[in-house]
Amino acid sequence: MAIYIASIDDLEPGMVVGRPIFGAGGIPLVTQGVPLSGALINAIRRQKIEQIYVKDDSDGPSETPPGLLSHELEREGRRKVETIFSNAVEKMSISVKDVEVLSDLLSSVMAELSKGGPLTMGSLRAVADMDKVTFDHCWSVAVLSLALYREAIEDGWLPLGTFQDGINMGLGAVLHDIGKLKVPLEILNKPGMLNEEEWEEMKLHPWHGLELVRNQPNVMPMARGIIIHHHQRLDGKGYGPRNRENILSGDRIPKIIRLASVADVYDAIATDRPYRPGYLPWEVLRTMRKSVGDALDSKAFSLLERMVVPFPIGCFVLLKRGEICMVTRSGFSQDRSTPSGSPWGRALALMAPLKGRALGDIFSFGVEDVLLGGSTLQGLAWRVKREFFSALREEDKRLDPSEWSVLSDWKGRFIKAFGR
C-alpha cells in the first residue's frame, strides 16, 4: 500500500484519506483513514486546499516514507512561518517577537534532527495552497539546511558549534527570502520567464531581506550572511549585495552559506510552483550536479545527495517502454553501510500493449528505465505533454489517453490529467 498526493479536482467518493487534513490555523478537518464522500470533498474544496494525501490499496512491497521531521512538527512549523510571514506582508517588517518565535521553533527542529540515526528525506509534500509557496519554501529550506548542518558536523567538514550556532543558521535559512515581500506579486507569480527589468528587480530580494532584519538584535551576523549571500556562486557570478565588490566566490563563501545555498536550490526545483510542477528528487539531483564546481559546493552537494531518496513512495514515473507507474517502494537504504536497491512501481497505465506487462503489475525498475517523473499525476502529465508529446506525430495513438490501457479506477483521472 502506498500513499500518494491527489489534486482536489481528482478526488472521488470512496477514496481514503492517507494523512490527516488540516485547515487554516492548523484546525483539524479530516482524520486519516476516512473514506471521502461528495459532501466531504466539497467541504475540503471550500477550505481552498489544493492537494491531499490518499491511500492506494494495492498489494505488493511497500514501506513507510521517511521524513526529516515528524508530521506534527512539520505542520506546526509551516503554520507558524505562514503566520509570521503573513503579518510581515502587512507591516513590511519583522518584529523581535517574530524572531523569538522562529528561534524557539528552530530549537525544536534541531532537537528532532539530533535524535540520532541517518537523516533521510523521502516524503512527498502536498501543496495546501499555491499562495503560500514562498512561506513553505522558506520553512523547507530551514529544515534542510539544519539537516545538512548536522551532516557536515558529523562528517567533519564543519567543527562542532554551539546550539546557538544552529539557531543562527536556521534563522538565516528561514528568513533567506524575506526580502521577496518587497518584490511585486506580478513578478513573483509570473507564469513565464522574467524580462531583464523584472529579473533585476528580483535580484534585489537578498538586499531587501537584509534591510528588513538590519535592526533586529537577535538576528546574528551568521543569519544575516545567509540572507544577503545565499545566491553567491563559487565562480563569482552570484548576486545579492548591491556593491559588486562584496560579491563572494570560492573559499570566501562561508561553508554555512554554501550549505544553505544547496538547500535553497534543491527545494526551489523540487517544489510545485504556480507556473510549473516540482521535479522528482532523482532529476533535481541530476540537474544540480551540473552546477557543482561552478555554482554549488561539491561537498555540500554530496551531503545532500546521501540524504535524498531519488524515487519517493507515491510519486509517478513514465518509463521508456510506455508504462506509467506509481512508486510503491523506494529501494533506498537508510543504512548507509548497505547499498540501495531498485525502486518498485505499480503499472497504472500502458500507452501501448507491452509484452510481459499487465495493468496492476508491481515490478522493479532502474533509473535508466525512466523517461520522466512527477510528484503528482498532474505534475507528470504537465511534463509529458510538454516534453514527450511534442516529439510525437499527431496520429500517434500515445497522444490520446482514451486509447491507453488504464486501471479502471484511474481511467477518469488519466483522461482529465493527460487530455489535450
Coordinates of C-alpha atoms in Angstrom, one line a residue:
M1 CA 0.0 0.0 0.0
A2 CA 1.3 3.5 -0.9
I3 CA 0.2 7.0 -0.1
Y4 CA 0.1 9.5 -2.9
I5 CA -0.8 13.1 -3.5
A6 CA -4.1 13.9 -5.3
S7 CA -5.4 17.2 -6.6
I8 CA -8.7 18.4 -5.1
D9 CA -10.2 18.2 -8.6
D10 CA -9.3 14.5 -8.9
L11 CA -10.9 13.4 -5.6
E12 CA -13.7 10.9 -5.9
P13 CA -16.1 9.4 -3.4
G14 CA -14.7 6.2 -1.9
M15 CA -11.1 7.4 -1.8
V16 CA -9.5 7.0 1.6
V17 CA -7.6 9.9 3.3
G18 CA -3.9 8.9 3.7
R19 CA -2.9 11.6 6.2
P20 CA -4.9 14.0 8.4
I21 CA -6.2 17.1 6.7
F22 CA -5.8 20.5 8.4
G23 CA -7.4 23.8 7.6
A24 CA -6.3 27.4 8.2
G25 CA -4.5 27.9 11.6
G26 CA -3.9 24.1 11.9
I27 CA -7.6 23.3 12.6
P28 CA -8.2 19.5 12.1
L29 CA -10.7 18.8 9.3
V30 CA -10.5 15.1 8.4
T31 CA -8.7 12.3 10.1
Q32 CA -6.5 9.7 8.4
G33 CA -8.4 6.6 7.1
V34 CA -11.7 8.3 6.5
P35 CA -13.4 7.5 3.2
L36 CA -14.3 10.5 1.1
S37 CA -17.9 11.4 0.3
G38 CA -19.1 14.0 -2.2
A39 CA -20.1 16.3 0.7
L40 CA -16.7 15.9 2.3
I41 CA -14.9 16.7 -0.9
N42 CA -16.9 19.9 -1.3
A43 CA -16.1 20.8 2.3
I44 CA -12.4 20.3 1.6
R45 CA -12.6 22.4 -1.6
R46 CA -14.3 25.3 0.3
Q47 CA -11.2 25.4 2.5
K48 CA -9.2 26.2 -0.7
I49 CA -7.0 23.2 -0.1
E50 CA -5.1 22.2 -3.3
Q51 CA -3.9 18.7 -2.6
I52 CA -4.3 15.9 0.0
Y53 CA -2.7 12.5 0.7
V54 CA -4.8 9.5 -0.5
K55 CA -4.2 5.8 0.1
D56 CA -3.7 3.4 -2.8
D57 CA -5.0 0.0 -1.8
S58 CA -2.7 -2.3 -3.7
D59 CA -0.8 -5.4 -2.8
G60 CA 3.0 -5.7 -3.1
P61 CA 6.1 -4.4 -1.4
S62 CA 5.7 -1.1 0.4
E63 CA 7.4 0.9 3.2
T64 CA 6.8 4.0 5.3
P65 CA 8.3 7.1 3.6
P66 CA 10.9 8.6 5.8
G67 CA 10.9 12.4 6.6
L68 CA 13.3 14.7 8.3
L69 CA 10.8 15.7 10.9
S70 CA 7.6 14.3 12.5
H71 CA 4.3 15.3 10.8
E72 CA 3.3 17.2 13.9
L73 CA 6.4 19.5 13.9
E74 CA 6.2 19.9 10.1
R75 CA 2.6 21.1 10.5
E76 CA 3.4 23.4 13.4
G77 CA 6.4 24.8 11.6
R78 CA 4.6 25.6 8.4
R79 CA 1.7 27.2 10.3
K80 CA 4.0 29.5 12.4
V81 CA 6.1 30.5 9.4
E82 CA 3.0 31.3 7.4
T83 CA 1.6 33.4 10.3
I84 CA 4.8 35.4 10.7
F85 CA 5.3 36.0 7.0
S86 CA 1.7 37.0 6.5
N87 CA 2.0 39.6 9.3
A88 CA 5.3 40.8 7.8
V89 CA 3.5 41.3 4.4
E90 CA 1.0 43.6 6.1
K91 CA 3.6 45.5 8.2
M92 CA 6.6 45.3 5.8
S93 CA 8.7 44.5 8.9
I94 CA 9.5 41.6 11.2
S95 CA 9.4 42.1 15.0
V96 CA 11.6 41.0 17.9
K97 CA 8.7 38.7 18.9
D98 CA 8.6 37.0 15.5
V99 CA 12.3 36.3 15.7
E100 CA 11.9 34.8 19.2
V101 CA 9.0 32.5 17.9
L102 CA 11.2 31.4 15.0
S103 CA 14.1 30.7 17.3
D104 CA 12.0 28.5 19.6
L105 CA 10.7 26.7 16.6
L106 CA 14.2 26.1 15.2
S107 CA 15.3 24.8 18.6
S108 CA 12.6 22.1 18.3
V109 CA 13.8 21.3 14.8
M110 CA 17.4 20.9 16.0
A111 CA 16.2 18.7 18.8
E112 CA 14.4 16.3 16.4
L113 CA 17.3 16.3 14.0
S114 CA 19.7 15.5 16.8
K115 CA 18.0 12.3 17.9
G116 CA 20.5 10.1 16.1
G117 CA 20.3 7.8 13.1
P118 CA 20.8 8.7 9.5
L119 CA 18.8 11.7 8.2
T120 CA 16.7 10.7 5.2
M121 CA 14.4 12.8 3.0
G122 CA 11.9 10.6 1.3
S123 CA 8.5 12.0 1.9
L124 CA 6.5 13.9 -0.8
R125 CA 5.0 17.2 0.3
A126 CA 1.4 18.2 -0.6
V127 CA 0.8 21.8 -1.6
A128 CA -2.0 23.1 0.6
D129 CA -2.3 26.5 -1.1
M130 CA -0.3 27.9 -4.0
D131 CA -0.4 31.3 -2.5
K132 CA 1.8 30.0 0.4
V133 CA 4.6 28.6 -1.8
T134 CA 7.1 31.2 -0.6
F135 CA 6.3 30.6 3.0
D136 CA 6.6 26.8 2.6
H137 CA 9.8 27.2 0.7
C138 CA 11.4 29.2 3.5
W139 CA 10.4 26.6 6.1
S140 CA 11.7 23.7 4.0
V141 CA 15.0 25.4 3.3
A142 CA 15.5 26.0 7.0
V143 CA 14.8 22.3 7.9
L144 CA 17.0 21.0 5.1
S145 CA 19.8 23.5 5.9
L146 CA 19.8 22.3 9.6
A147 CA 19.9 18.7 8.4
L148 CA 22.9 19.4 6.2
Y149 CA 24.5 21.3 9.1
R150 CA 24.3 18.2 11.2
E151 CA 25.6 16.0 8.4
A152 CA 28.5 18.4 7.9
I153 CA 29.5 18.3 11.5
E154 CA 29.3 14.5 11.7
D155 CA 31.3 14.3 8.5
G156 CA 34.0 16.6 10.0
W157 CA 33.5 19.3 7.3
L158 CA 32.3 21.8 9.9
P159 CA 33.5 22.0 13.5
L160 CA 31.1 21.2 16.3
G161 CA 29.4 24.6 17.1
T162 CA 27.1 25.7 19.9
F163 CA 23.4 25.2 19.9
Q164 CA 23.1 28.9 19.2
D165 CA 25.1 28.5 16.0
G166 CA 22.5 26.1 14.8
I167 CA 19.7 28.5 15.6
N168 CA 21.6 31.3 13.8
M169 CA 21.9 29.2 10.7
G170 CA 18.2 28.2 10.9
L171 CA 17.2 31.8 11.2
G172 CA 19.2 32.8 8.2
A173 CA 17.7 30.0 6.2
V174 CA 14.1 30.6 7.2
L175 CA 14.5 34.3 6.5
H176 CA 16.6 33.9 3.4
D177 CA 13.7 35.0 1.1
I178 CA 12.1 37.5 3.4
G179 CA 13.2 40.2 1.0
K180 CA 10.7 38.9 -1.6
L181 CA 8.0 40.6 0.4
K182 CA 9.2 43.8 -1.3
V183 CA 9.1 42.3 -4.8
P184 CA 5.9 43.0 -6.7
L185 CA 3.5 40.0 -6.8
E186 CA 3.1 40.2 -10.5
I187 CA 6.9 39.4 -10.7
L188 CA 6.9 36.7 -8.0
N189 CA 3.9 34.9 -9.6
K190 CA 4.6 35.5 -13.3
P191 CA 4.0 32.2 -15.1
G192 CA 6.7 32.7 -17.7
M193 CA 10.2 33.9 -17.9
L194 CA 11.1 37.3 -16.3
N195 CA 12.3 40.0 -18.6
E196 CA 15.5 41.9 -17.9
E197 CA 13.9 44.6 -15.9
E198 CA 11.9 42.1 -13.8
W199 CA 14.9 40.0 -13.2
E200 CA 16.9 43.0 -12.0
E201 CA 14.0 43.7 -9.5
M202 CA 14.0 40.0 -8.4
K203 CA 17.8 40.1 -7.8
L204 CA 17.3 42.8 -5.2
H205 CA 15.5 40.5 -2.7
P206 CA 18.6 39.5 -0.7
W207 CA 19.3 43.2 -0.2
H208 CA 15.7 43.9 0.8
G209 CA 15.9 41.0 3.2
L210 CA 19.0 42.3 4.9
E211 CA 17.3 45.7 5.3
L212 CA 14.2 44.1 6.9
V213 CA 16.4 42.4 9.6
R214 CA 19.1 45.1 10.0
N215 CA 17.7 46.5 13.2
Q216 CA 16.9 43.1 14.8
P217 CA 19.3 42.5 17.7
N218 CA 18.6 38.7 17.7
V219 CA 19.5 38.2 14.1
M220 CA 23.2 37.4 14.3
P221 CA 25.8 38.0 11.6
M222 CA 25.7 34.4 10.5
A223 CA 22.0 34.7 9.8
R224 CA 22.4 38.0 8.0
G225 CA 25.2 36.5 5.9
I226 CA 22.8 33.8 4.7
I227 CA 20.1 36.3 3.8
I228 CA 22.4 38.6 1.8
H229 CA 24.7 35.9 0.3
H230 CA 22.5 32.8 -0.4
H231 CA 22.7 33.4 -4.2
Q232 CA 26.5 33.6 -4.3
R233 CA 28.3 31.2 -6.7
L234 CA 31.7 29.6 -6.4
D235 CA 32.6 31.2 -9.8
G236 CA 31.8 34.7 -8.5
K237 CA 28.8 35.2 -10.8
G238 CA 26.2 35.3 -8.0
Y239 CA 24.2 38.3 -6.8
G240 CA 22.9 39.8 -3.5
P241 CA 25.0 42.7 -2.2
R242 CA 24.4 46.0 -4.1
N243 CA 28.1 46.7 -4.2
R244 CA 29.7 44.2 -6.7
E245 CA 32.9 44.4 -4.6
N246 CA 31.0 42.5 -1.9
I247 CA 30.2 39.5 -4.2
L248 CA 31.8 36.4 -2.8
S249 CA 33.4 33.5 -4.7
G250 CA 35.2 30.3 -3.9
D251 CA 36.5 29.8 -0.4
R252 CA 35.5 33.3 0.5
I253 CA 31.9 31.9 0.7
P254 CA 31.5 30.5 4.3
K255 CA 30.6 26.8 4.4
I256 CA 27.4 27.6 6.2
I257 CA 26.2 29.7 3.3
R258 CA 27.2 27.0 0.8
L259 CA 25.0 24.6 2.7
A260 CA 22.1 27.0 2.7
S261 CA 22.5 27.6 -1.0
V262 CA 22.4 23.9 -1.8
A263 CA 19.2 23.6 0.3
D264 CA 17.7 26.6 -1.4
V265 CA 18.4 25.3 -4.9
Y266 CA 17.1 21.8 -4.1
D267 CA 13.8 22.9 -2.7
A268 CA 13.3 25.5 -5.5
I269 CA 13.5 22.8 -8.2
A270 CA 11.6 20.1 -6.2
T271 CA 8.7 22.3 -5.2
D272 CA 5.5 22.9 -7.2
R273 CA 5.2 26.5 -8.4
P274 CA 2.2 28.4 -9.9
Y275 CA 3.9 28.1 -13.3
R276 CA 5.2 24.5 -13.2
P277 CA 5.2 21.4 -11.1
G278 CA 8.1 20.3 -9.0
Y279 CA 10.6 17.7 -10.3
L280 CA 11.3 14.3 -8.7
P281 CA 14.4 14.2 -6.4
W282 CA 16.4 12.0 -8.8
E283 CA 16.0 14.6 -11.5
V284 CA 16.6 17.5 -9.1
L285 CA 19.9 15.9 -8.1
R286 CA 20.8 15.3 -11.8
T287 CA 20.1 19.0 -12.6
M288 CA 22.1 20.3 -9.6
R289 CA 25.1 18.0 -10.3
K290 CA 25.7 20.1 -13.5
S291 CA 26.2 23.2 -11.4
V292 CA 28.7 21.6 -8.9
G293 CA 32.0 23.4 -9.0
D294 CA 30.7 26.4 -10.9
A295 CA 27.8 27.5 -8.6
L296 CA 27.4 24.8 -5.9
D297 CA 30.0 23.4 -3.5
S298 CA 30.8 19.7 -4.2
K299 CA 31.0 18.7 -0.5
A300 CA 27.7 20.4 0.4
F301 CA 26.1 18.7 -2.6
S302 CA 27.4 15.3 -1.6
L303 CA 25.9 15.7 1.9
L304 CA 22.6 16.4 0.3
E305 CA 22.9 13.5 -2.2
R306 CA 23.3 10.9 0.5
M307 CA 20.1 12.1 2.3
V308 CA 17.7 12.3 -0.6
V309 CA 15.5 9.4 -1.7
P310 CA 15.5 9.6 -5.5
F311 CA 12.1 8.0 -6.0
P312 CA 9.8 8.6 -3.0
I313 CA 6.9 6.4 -2.4
G314 CA 3.7 7.8 -4.1
C315 CA 5.5 9.6 -6.9
F316 CA 4.7 8.9 -10.6
V317 CA 7.0 7.9 -13.4
L318 CA 6.8 7.3 -17.2
L319 CA 9.1 4.5 -18.2
K320 CA 10.7 4.4 -21.6
R321 CA 8.7 1.4 -22.7
G322 CA 5.4 3.3 -22.1
E323 CA 4.3 2.2 -18.6
I324 CA 3.1 4.9 -16.2
C325 CA 3.7 3.8 -12.7
M326 CA 3.2 4.9 -9.1
V327 CA 6.2 4.1 -6.9
T328 CA 5.3 1.7 -4.1
R329 CA 8.8 1.1 -2.7
S330 CA 11.7 3.5 -2.9
G331 CA 14.5 0.9 -2.7
F332 CA 16.5 3.4 -0.7
S333 CA 18.5 2.1 2.2
Q334 CA 18.6 4.2 5.3
D335 CA 21.5 2.1 6.5
R336 CA 24.4 3.8 4.6
S337 CA 26.5 0.7 5.0
T338 CA 24.0 -1.2 2.8
P339 CA 23.7 -0.4 -0.9
S340 CA 20.4 0.9 -2.0
G341 CA 18.3 -1.3 -4.3
S342 CA 15.9 -0.6 -7.2
P343 CA 12.6 1.2 -6.7
W344 CA 9.3 -0.6 -7.3
G345 CA 6.3 0.7 -9.2
R346 CA 2.7 -0.3 -9.9
A347 CA 1.6 -0.1 -13.5
L348 CA -1.4 2.2 -13.6
A349 CA -1.4 2.7 -17.4
L350 CA 0.2 1.3 -20.6
M351 CA 0.5 3.8 -23.5
A352 CA 0.6 0.8 -25.9
P353 CA 0.4 -3.0 -25.5
L354 CA 3.6 -4.3 -23.9
K355 CA 4.9 -7.9 -23.9
G356 CA 5.3 -9.2 -20.4
R357 CA 3.5 -6.4 -18.7
A358 CA -0.1 -6.1 -17.4
L359 CA -2.0 -3.4 -15.6
G360 CA -1.6 -3.5 -11.9
D361 CA 1.8 -5.3 -12.1
I362 CA 4.3 -4.3 -9.4
F363 CA 7.9 -4.5 -10.5
S364 CA 11.3 -3.1 -10.0
F365 CA 12.9 -0.6 -12.4
G366 CA 16.2 1.3 -12.7
V367 CA 17.0 5.0 -13.2
E368 CA 17.9 4.2 -16.8
D369 CA 14.4 3.0 -17.5
V370 CA 12.8 6.3 -16.5
L371 CA 11.8 8.9 -19.1
L372 CA 10.0 11.5 -16.9
G373 CA 8.6 11.8 -13.4
G374 CA 6.4 13.9 -11.2
S375 CA 5.4 14.1 -7.6
T376 CA 1.7 14.0 -8.6
L377 CA -0.2 12.6 -11.6
Q378 CA -0.9 16.2 -12.7
G379 CA 2.7 17.1 -12.5
L380 CA 3.8 14.1 -14.6
A381 CA 1.1 14.9 -17.1
W382 CA 2.2 18.5 -17.4
R383 CA 5.7 17.3 -18.2
V384 CA 4.7 14.5 -20.5
K385 CA 2.5 16.9 -22.6
R386 CA 5.4 19.4 -23.0
E387 CA 8.4 17.2 -23.2
F388 CA 7.2 13.9 -24.7
F389 CA 4.0 14.6 -26.7
S390 CA 5.7 17.5 -28.6
A391 CA 8.1 14.9 -30.2
L392 CA 5.3 12.7 -31.5
R393 CA 3.2 12.9 -34.7
E394 CA -0.4 13.9 -34.4
E395 CA -1.6 10.4 -35.5
D396 CA 0.4 8.7 -32.8
K397 CA -2.1 7.0 -30.5
R398 CA 0.1 7.6 -27.5
L399 CA -1.2 11.1 -27.6
D400 CA -4.7 10.1 -26.7
P401 CA -5.2 8.8 -23.1
S402 CA -8.5 7.3 -24.1
E403 CA -6.6 4.8 -26.2
W404 CA -4.4 3.7 -23.4
S405 CA -4.9 0.7 -21.2
V406 CA -5.6 2.2 -17.7
L407 CA -6.7 0.6 -14.4
S408 CA -10.5 1.2 -14.2
D409 CA -10.4 3.3 -11.0
W410 CA -7.7 5.6 -12.6
K411 CA -9.3 6.0 -16.0
G412 CA -11.1 9.3 -15.3
R413 CA -8.1 10.8 -13.6
F414 CA -5.8 9.9 -16.5
I415 CA -8.1 11.4 -19.1
K416 CA -8.5 14.6 -17.0
A417 CA -4.7 14.9 -16.4
F418 CA -3.4 13.9 -19.9
G419 CA -6.3 15.2 -22.0
R420 CA -5.2 17.8 -24.6

